Coordinates of C-alpha atoms and ligand atoms in Angstrom, one line a residue:
M1 CA 0.0 0.0 0.0
E2 CA 1.5 3.4 -1.0
A3 CA 1.2 6.4 1.3
T4 CA -0.5 9.4 -0.1
K5 CA 2.5 11.6 -0.8
E6 CA 1.7 14.9 0.9
K7 CA 0.3 13.2 4.0
K8 CA 2.5 12.2 7.0
V9 CA 2.1 8.6 8.2
L10 CA 1.5 8.7 12.0
L11 CA 0.8 5.0 12.5
K12 CA 1.9 2.1 10.3
V13 CA 0.7 -1.5 11.0
E14 CA 2.4 -4.3 9.2
H15 CA 1.2 -8.0 9.1
L16 CA -0.3 -7.7 12.6
K17 CA -1.5 -10.9 14.1
Q18 CA -3.3 -11.5 17.3
Y19 CA -4.0 -15.1 18.2
F20 CA -5.5 -16.1 21.5
P21 CA -5.0 -19.7 22.7
V22 CA -8.1 -21.7 23.6
K23 CA -8.4 -24.5 26.1
T24 CA -8.7 -28.0 24.6
D25 CA -10.4 -30.8 26.5
S26 CA -7.6 -33.2 25.9
F27 CA -3.9 -32.9 26.6
F28 CA -3.2 -34.8 23.3
K29 CA -5.2 -32.5 21.1
P30 CA -3.1 -29.9 19.2
K31 CA -3.3 -26.3 20.6
A32 CA -6.0 -24.2 19.0
F33 CA -6.1 -20.5 18.6
V34 CA -8.7 -17.8 18.0
K35 CA -7.3 -15.9 15.1
A36 CA -8.9 -12.6 16.1
V37 CA -6.6 -10.6 13.8
D38 CA -4.8 -12.4 11.1
D39 CA -2.1 -10.6 9.1
I40 CA -3.5 -7.1 8.6
S41 CA -1.6 -4.0 7.3
F42 CA -2.7 -0.4 7.1
Q43 CA -1.6 3.2 7.6
L44 CA -3.0 6.1 9.5
F45 CA -2.2 9.6 8.3
E46 CA -1.7 12.5 10.7
G47 CA -4.9 14.5 11.4
E48 CA -7.3 12.0 9.7
T49 CA -10.0 9.8 11.1
L50 CA -9.8 6.2 9.9
S51 CA -12.7 4.1 11.0
I52 CA -12.6 0.3 11.3
V53 CA -16.0 -1.4 10.8
G54 CA -17.3 -4.9 10.7
E55 CA -19.6 -7.3 12.6
S56 CA -18.9 -8.3 16.1
G57 CA -15.9 -10.6 16.3
C58 CA -14.3 -9.3 13.1
G59 CA -11.2 -8.2 15.0
K60 CA -11.7 -4.4 15.0
S61 CA -11.4 -3.9 18.8
T62 CA -8.6 -6.4 19.1
T63 CA -6.7 -4.4 16.5
G64 CA -7.0 -1.3 18.7
R65 CA -5.9 -3.2 21.8
A66 CA -2.9 -4.7 20.0
I67 CA -1.8 -1.3 18.7
L68 CA -1.9 0.0 22.3
R69 CA -0.3 -3.2 23.5
L70 CA -3.1 -3.7 26.0
D71 CA -2.8 -7.3 24.6
E72 CA 0.7 -8.1 23.3
P73 CA 0.4 -8.9 19.6
T74 CA 1.3 -12.4 18.4
D75 CA 3.3 -11.1 15.4
G76 CA 3.7 -8.1 13.1
K77 CA 5.0 -4.6 13.4
V78 CA 3.5 -1.3 14.7
Y79 CA 5.3 1.9 13.8
Y80 CA 4.3 5.1 15.5
S81 CA 6.0 8.2 14.1
G82 CA 8.4 5.8 12.5
Q83 CA 9.4 4.0 15.7
D84 CA 8.8 0.3 16.2
I85 CA 6.7 0.5 19.4
L86 CA 6.3 -3.3 19.9
H87 CA 10.0 -3.3 21.0
F88 CA 9.6 -0.4 23.4
N89 CA 10.4 -1.3 27.0
K90 CA 7.9 -0.5 29.9
K91 CA 9.4 3.0 30.5
E92 CA 9.3 3.9 26.8
M93 CA 5.8 2.6 26.5
R94 CA 4.6 4.5 29.6
K95 CA 5.9 7.7 28.1
L96 CA 4.2 6.9 24.8
R97 CA 0.8 6.3 26.4
G98 CA 0.4 10.1 26.8
E99 CA 0.4 10.4 23.0
L100 CA -1.7 7.4 22.4
Q101 CA -5.0 7.6 24.2
V102 CA -8.1 5.5 24.1
I103 CA -11.8 6.3 24.7
F104 CA -13.9 3.2 25.5
Q105 CA -17.5 2.5 24.9
D106 CA -18.5 2.5 28.6
P107 CA -17.0 5.5 30.4
F108 CA -18.7 4.4 33.6
A109 CA -16.5 1.3 33.6
S110 CA -13.3 3.1 32.6
L111 CA -13.7 6.0 35.2
N112 CA -12.9 5.2 38.8
P113 CA -16.3 5.6 40.6
R114 CA -14.4 6.6 43.9
Q115 CA -12.7 9.5 42.3
T116 CA -14.1 13.0 41.6
V117 CA -13.5 14.4 38.1
K118 CA -10.8 16.6 39.6
Q119 CA -9.0 13.5 40.9
I120 CA -9.4 11.7 37.6
L121 CA -7.9 14.5 35.6
N122 CA -5.2 15.3 38.1
E123 CA -4.1 11.7 38.2
A124 CA -3.8 11.5 34.3
M125 CA -1.7 14.7 34.3
A126 CA 0.5 13.5 37.2
I127 CA 1.2 10.1 35.7
Q128 CA 2.3 11.6 32.4
E129 CA 4.0 14.6 34.1
V130 CA 2.5 16.9 31.4
V131 CA 1.5 19.9 33.6
A132 CA 3.3 21.2 36.7
K133 CA 1.2 20.9 39.9
P134 CA 0.5 24.6 40.4
K135 CA -0.9 24.9 36.9
R136 CA -3.1 21.9 37.0
M137 CA -6.3 23.6 38.3
D138 CA -6.2 26.1 35.4
R139 CA -5.6 23.2 33.0
M140 CA -8.5 21.2 34.4
L141 CA -10.9 24.1 34.0
E142 CA -9.7 24.6 30.4
L143 CA -10.3 20.9 29.7
L144 CA -13.8 21.0 31.1
D145 CA -14.5 24.0 28.9
Y146 CA -13.2 22.2 25.8
V147 CA -15.6 19.3 26.4
G148 CA -18.6 21.5 27.4
L149 CA -18.8 20.7 31.1
P150 CA -19.2 23.4 33.8
P151 CA -16.4 24.1 36.4
E152 CA -18.6 22.6 39.1
A153 CA -18.2 19.2 37.5
L154 CA -14.7 19.0 39.1
D155 CA -16.1 18.1 42.5
R156 CA -18.6 15.5 41.3
Y157 CA -18.3 11.7 40.9
P158 CA -18.9 9.8 37.6
H159 CA -22.3 8.4 38.8
E160 CA -23.6 12.0 39.2
F161 CA -23.4 12.5 35.4
S162 CA -25.5 11.3 32.4
G163 CA -23.9 8.8 29.9
G164 CA -23.1 11.6 27.4
Q165 CA -21.5 13.7 30.2
R166 CA -19.4 10.8 31.4
Q167 CA -18.1 10.3 27.9
R168 CA -17.2 14.0 27.9
I169 CA -15.2 13.3 31.1
G170 CA -13.5 10.4 29.3
I171 CA -12.6 12.7 26.4
A172 CA -11.3 15.4 28.9
R173 CA -9.1 12.7 30.5
A174 CA -7.7 11.7 27.2
L175 CA -7.0 15.3 26.2
A176 CA -5.3 16.0 29.6
V177 CA -2.1 14.4 28.5
N178 CA -1.8 16.1 25.1
P179 CA -2.4 13.1 22.9
K180 CA -1.7 12.9 19.2
L181 CA -3.6 9.7 18.4
I182 CA -6.9 8.7 20.1
I183 CA -8.4 5.3 19.6
C184 CA -12.1 5.5 20.0
D185 CA -13.4 2.0 20.7
E186 CA -17.2 2.0 20.1
A187 CA -17.0 5.4 21.9
V188 CA -20.6 6.5 21.2
S189 CA -22.3 3.0 20.9
A190 CA -23.9 3.1 24.3
L191 CA -25.4 6.6 23.8
D192 CA -28.8 7.7 22.5
V193 CA -28.7 8.9 18.9
S194 CA -29.1 12.6 19.8
I195 CA -26.3 12.4 22.3
Q196 CA -24.2 10.4 19.8
A197 CA -24.3 13.3 17.4
Q198 CA -23.2 15.8 20.1
I199 CA -20.2 13.6 21.1
L200 CA -19.2 13.1 17.4
N201 CA -19.4 16.8 16.7
L202 CA -17.3 17.4 19.8
L203 CA -14.7 14.9 18.6
K204 CA -14.6 16.6 15.2
K205 CA -14.2 20.1 16.8
L206 CA -11.4 18.9 19.1
Q207 CA -9.7 17.2 16.1
R208 CA -9.6 20.5 14.2
Q209 CA -8.6 22.4 17.3
F210 CA -5.7 20.2 18.4
G211 CA -4.8 18.4 15.1
L212 CA -5.7 15.0 16.6
T213 CA -5.7 11.7 14.7
F214 CA -8.5 9.2 15.3
L215 CA -8.7 5.5 14.9
F216 CA -12.5 5.1 15.2
I217 CA -13.7 1.6 15.9
S218 CA -17.4 1.1 15.4
H219 CA -20.0 -1.4 14.2
D220 CA -22.4 1.4 13.3
L221 CA -22.1 2.6 9.7
S222 CA -24.2 5.7 10.2
V223 CA -21.8 6.9 12.9
V224 CA -18.8 6.0 10.7
R225 CA -20.3 7.9 7.8
H226 CA -20.5 11.0 10.0
I227 CA -17.0 11.0 11.4
S228 CA -14.6 9.3 9.0
D229 CA -12.1 10.4 6.3
R230 CA -11.4 6.8 5.4
V231 CA -13.0 3.5 6.2
M232 CA -11.4 0.1 6.7
V233 CA -13.8 -2.9 6.6
M234 CA -12.8 -6.1 8.5
Y235 CA -14.2 -9.6 8.2
L236 CA -13.1 -12.5 10.4
G237 CA -9.7 -11.0 11.3
K238 CA -8.9 -9.8 7.8
V239 CA -9.1 -6.4 6.0
V240 CA -11.4 -6.8 3.0
E241 CA -11.7 -3.1 1.9
I242 CA -10.1 0.3 2.6
A243 CA -11.1 3.5 0.8
D244 CA -11.9 7.1 1.3
K245 CA -15.3 7.4 2.9
K246 CA -17.1 8.8 -0.2
D247 CA -15.7 6.0 -2.4
L248 CA -16.6 3.3 0.1
F249 CA -20.1 4.5 0.7
D250 CA -20.8 5.5 -3.0
S251 CA -19.0 2.7 -4.8
P252 CA -18.2 -0.3 -2.5
L253 CA -16.3 -3.1 -4.2
H254 CA -16.3 -6.0 -1.8
P255 CA -19.5 -8.1 -1.6
Y256 CA -19.3 -8.0 2.2
T257 CA -19.1 -4.2 2.3
K258 CA -22.0 -4.0 -0.1
A259 CA -24.1 -6.2 2.2
L260 CA -23.1 -4.1 5.3
L261 CA -24.1 -0.9 3.5
S262 CA -27.4 -2.3 2.3
S263 CA -28.5 -2.6 5.9
I264 CA -28.3 1.2 6.6
P265 CA -31.7 2.8 6.6
V266 CA -32.1 5.4 3.7
P267 CA -33.7 8.6 5.0
N268 CA -35.3 9.4 1.7
P269 CA -38.2 7.0 1.0
A270 CA -38.0 7.8 -2.7
I271 CA -34.6 6.0 -2.8
Q272 CA -34.9 2.3 -3.0
R273 CA -32.0 0.2 -2.0
E274 CA -31.9 -3.6 -2.3
R275 CA -31.1 -5.2 1.0
V276 CA -28.5 -7.9 0.7
I277 CA -29.1 -10.6 3.3
L278 CA -26.1 -12.7 4.0
K279 CA -26.6 -16.4 4.5
G280 CA -25.4 -18.1 7.7
D281 CA -23.4 -16.8 10.6
V282 CA -19.8 -15.5 10.8
P283 CA -17.7 -18.7 10.9
S284 CA -15.5 -19.5 13.9
P285 CA -12.2 -17.6 14.0
I286 CA -10.6 -20.8 15.5
D287 CA -11.0 -22.6 12.2
P288 CA -11.6 -19.9 9.6
P289 CA -12.7 -20.9 6.0
S290 CA -9.9 -21.6 3.5
G291 CA -9.2 -19.2 0.6
C292 CA -11.4 -16.1 0.9
R293 CA -12.8 -16.2 4.4
F294 CA -16.0 -14.7 3.1
H295 CA -16.7 -17.6 0.7
T296 CA -19.1 -19.5 3.0
R297 CA -21.5 -16.5 2.9
C298 CA -20.7 -14.8 -0.4
P299 CA -23.4 -15.0 -3.1
F300 CA -20.6 -14.9 -5.8
A301 CA -18.2 -17.5 -4.4
T302 CA -16.5 -19.9 -6.9
E303 CA -14.1 -22.8 -6.5
K304 CA -11.2 -20.4 -6.8
C305 CA -12.6 -18.5 -3.7
K306 CA -12.4 -21.7 -1.7
L307 CA -8.8 -22.4 -2.6
E308 CA -7.0 -19.0 -3.0
E309 CA -6.9 -16.2 -0.5
P310 CA -7.4 -12.9 -2.4
A311 CA -4.8 -10.2 -2.0
L312 CA -5.6 -6.7 -0.9
R313 CA -5.3 -4.9 -4.3
E314 CA -5.6 -1.2 -5.2
L315 CA -8.4 -0.9 -7.8
G316 CA -9.0 2.9 -7.6
T317 CA -7.1 5.8 -6.1
N318 CA -6.5 4.7 -2.5
H319 CA -9.2 2.2 -2.8
F320 CA -8.1 -1.3 -1.8
V321 CA -10.1 -4.5 -1.9
S322 CA -9.5 -8.2 -1.4
C323 CA -11.8 -10.0 -3.8
H324 CA -10.8 -12.1 -6.8
F325 CA -13.7 -10.8 -8.8
A326 CA -14.0 -7.2 -7.6
E327 CA -13.6 -5.7 -11.2
K328 CA -16.2 -8.0 -12.6
L329 CA -18.7 -7.4 -9.8
A330 CA -18.3 -3.6 -10.1
Q331 CA -19.6 -3.7 -13.7
Ligands
SF4_1 FE1 -16.9 -13.5 -2.7 FE2 -14.9 -14.8 -4.0 FE3 -14.8 -12.2 -3.8 FE4 -14.4 -13.7 -1.6 S1 -13.1 -13.6 -3.4 S2 -15.7 -11.9 -1.8 S3 -15.9 -15.3 -2.0 S4 -16.3 -13.4 -4.9

């Protein structure tokens, strides 16, 4: 995959694998692994939002966790600003965690219920040593202002806030350490639609203000359409398509992407879109199908699909797809 020339690559993932061992019921049985992420490569450009989408179990959240080394990857490389971070020691990694932040789906679970907002923000700044103690109060008030919370919020506990407000606290905590890259893992999935829109608009505003880069993980294509510059579609641990948002939504090339997009409700009743219903369930990542992993559910599968794994090929400008017959199916 070629980098777009004028853009700076902030994160480069090469042949990333994340396998988790599964218990077998017999000592003599060979070890089995859940191949949650299986040899994926992509790049993230500075200042952009790249979304990762796919059904539950496709490996999108595992990819985020592996990049952050919350789970140590099985294999592959992750370069951040050109540095191979999978070889960073604990001290180097702790320092890097300031620049690489994460916002989770459930802020209630990720915020300490026994800490006030003041303690939560203060702790983040103290760990990363980003703001001197005497200046922290001013910084905390500034952070609350950025995320649209009043100064009184400082002395309150997470349970005293609504879901949307708690997510604002999570965002303030991430901002407290001057991050460059924020991984948003289903960051708005637990919120009502109207609140989702507010948080997405807030993230976009903060991105412009601070030049942030987002890796946005979501199963919700409407949300992805709102926030992304580019979109990467995953299926069963593999990347099946990556493209600029407009290209992906207007001219999807992979049959799986087409099926996913066909499930989004169209606001204009005059526009008819044929719903593609996929047959069967997502196969087990312990024993994924041979060849193209999508062949057990793909309406266009042939013998070749069962035998040969399709490569991720560039078929349009910055539009990559892994399907043997993408050109033919696009006609
Ligand atoms: Fe379908 Fe074959 Fe393309 Fe896979 S390679 S998406 S099975 S047509």
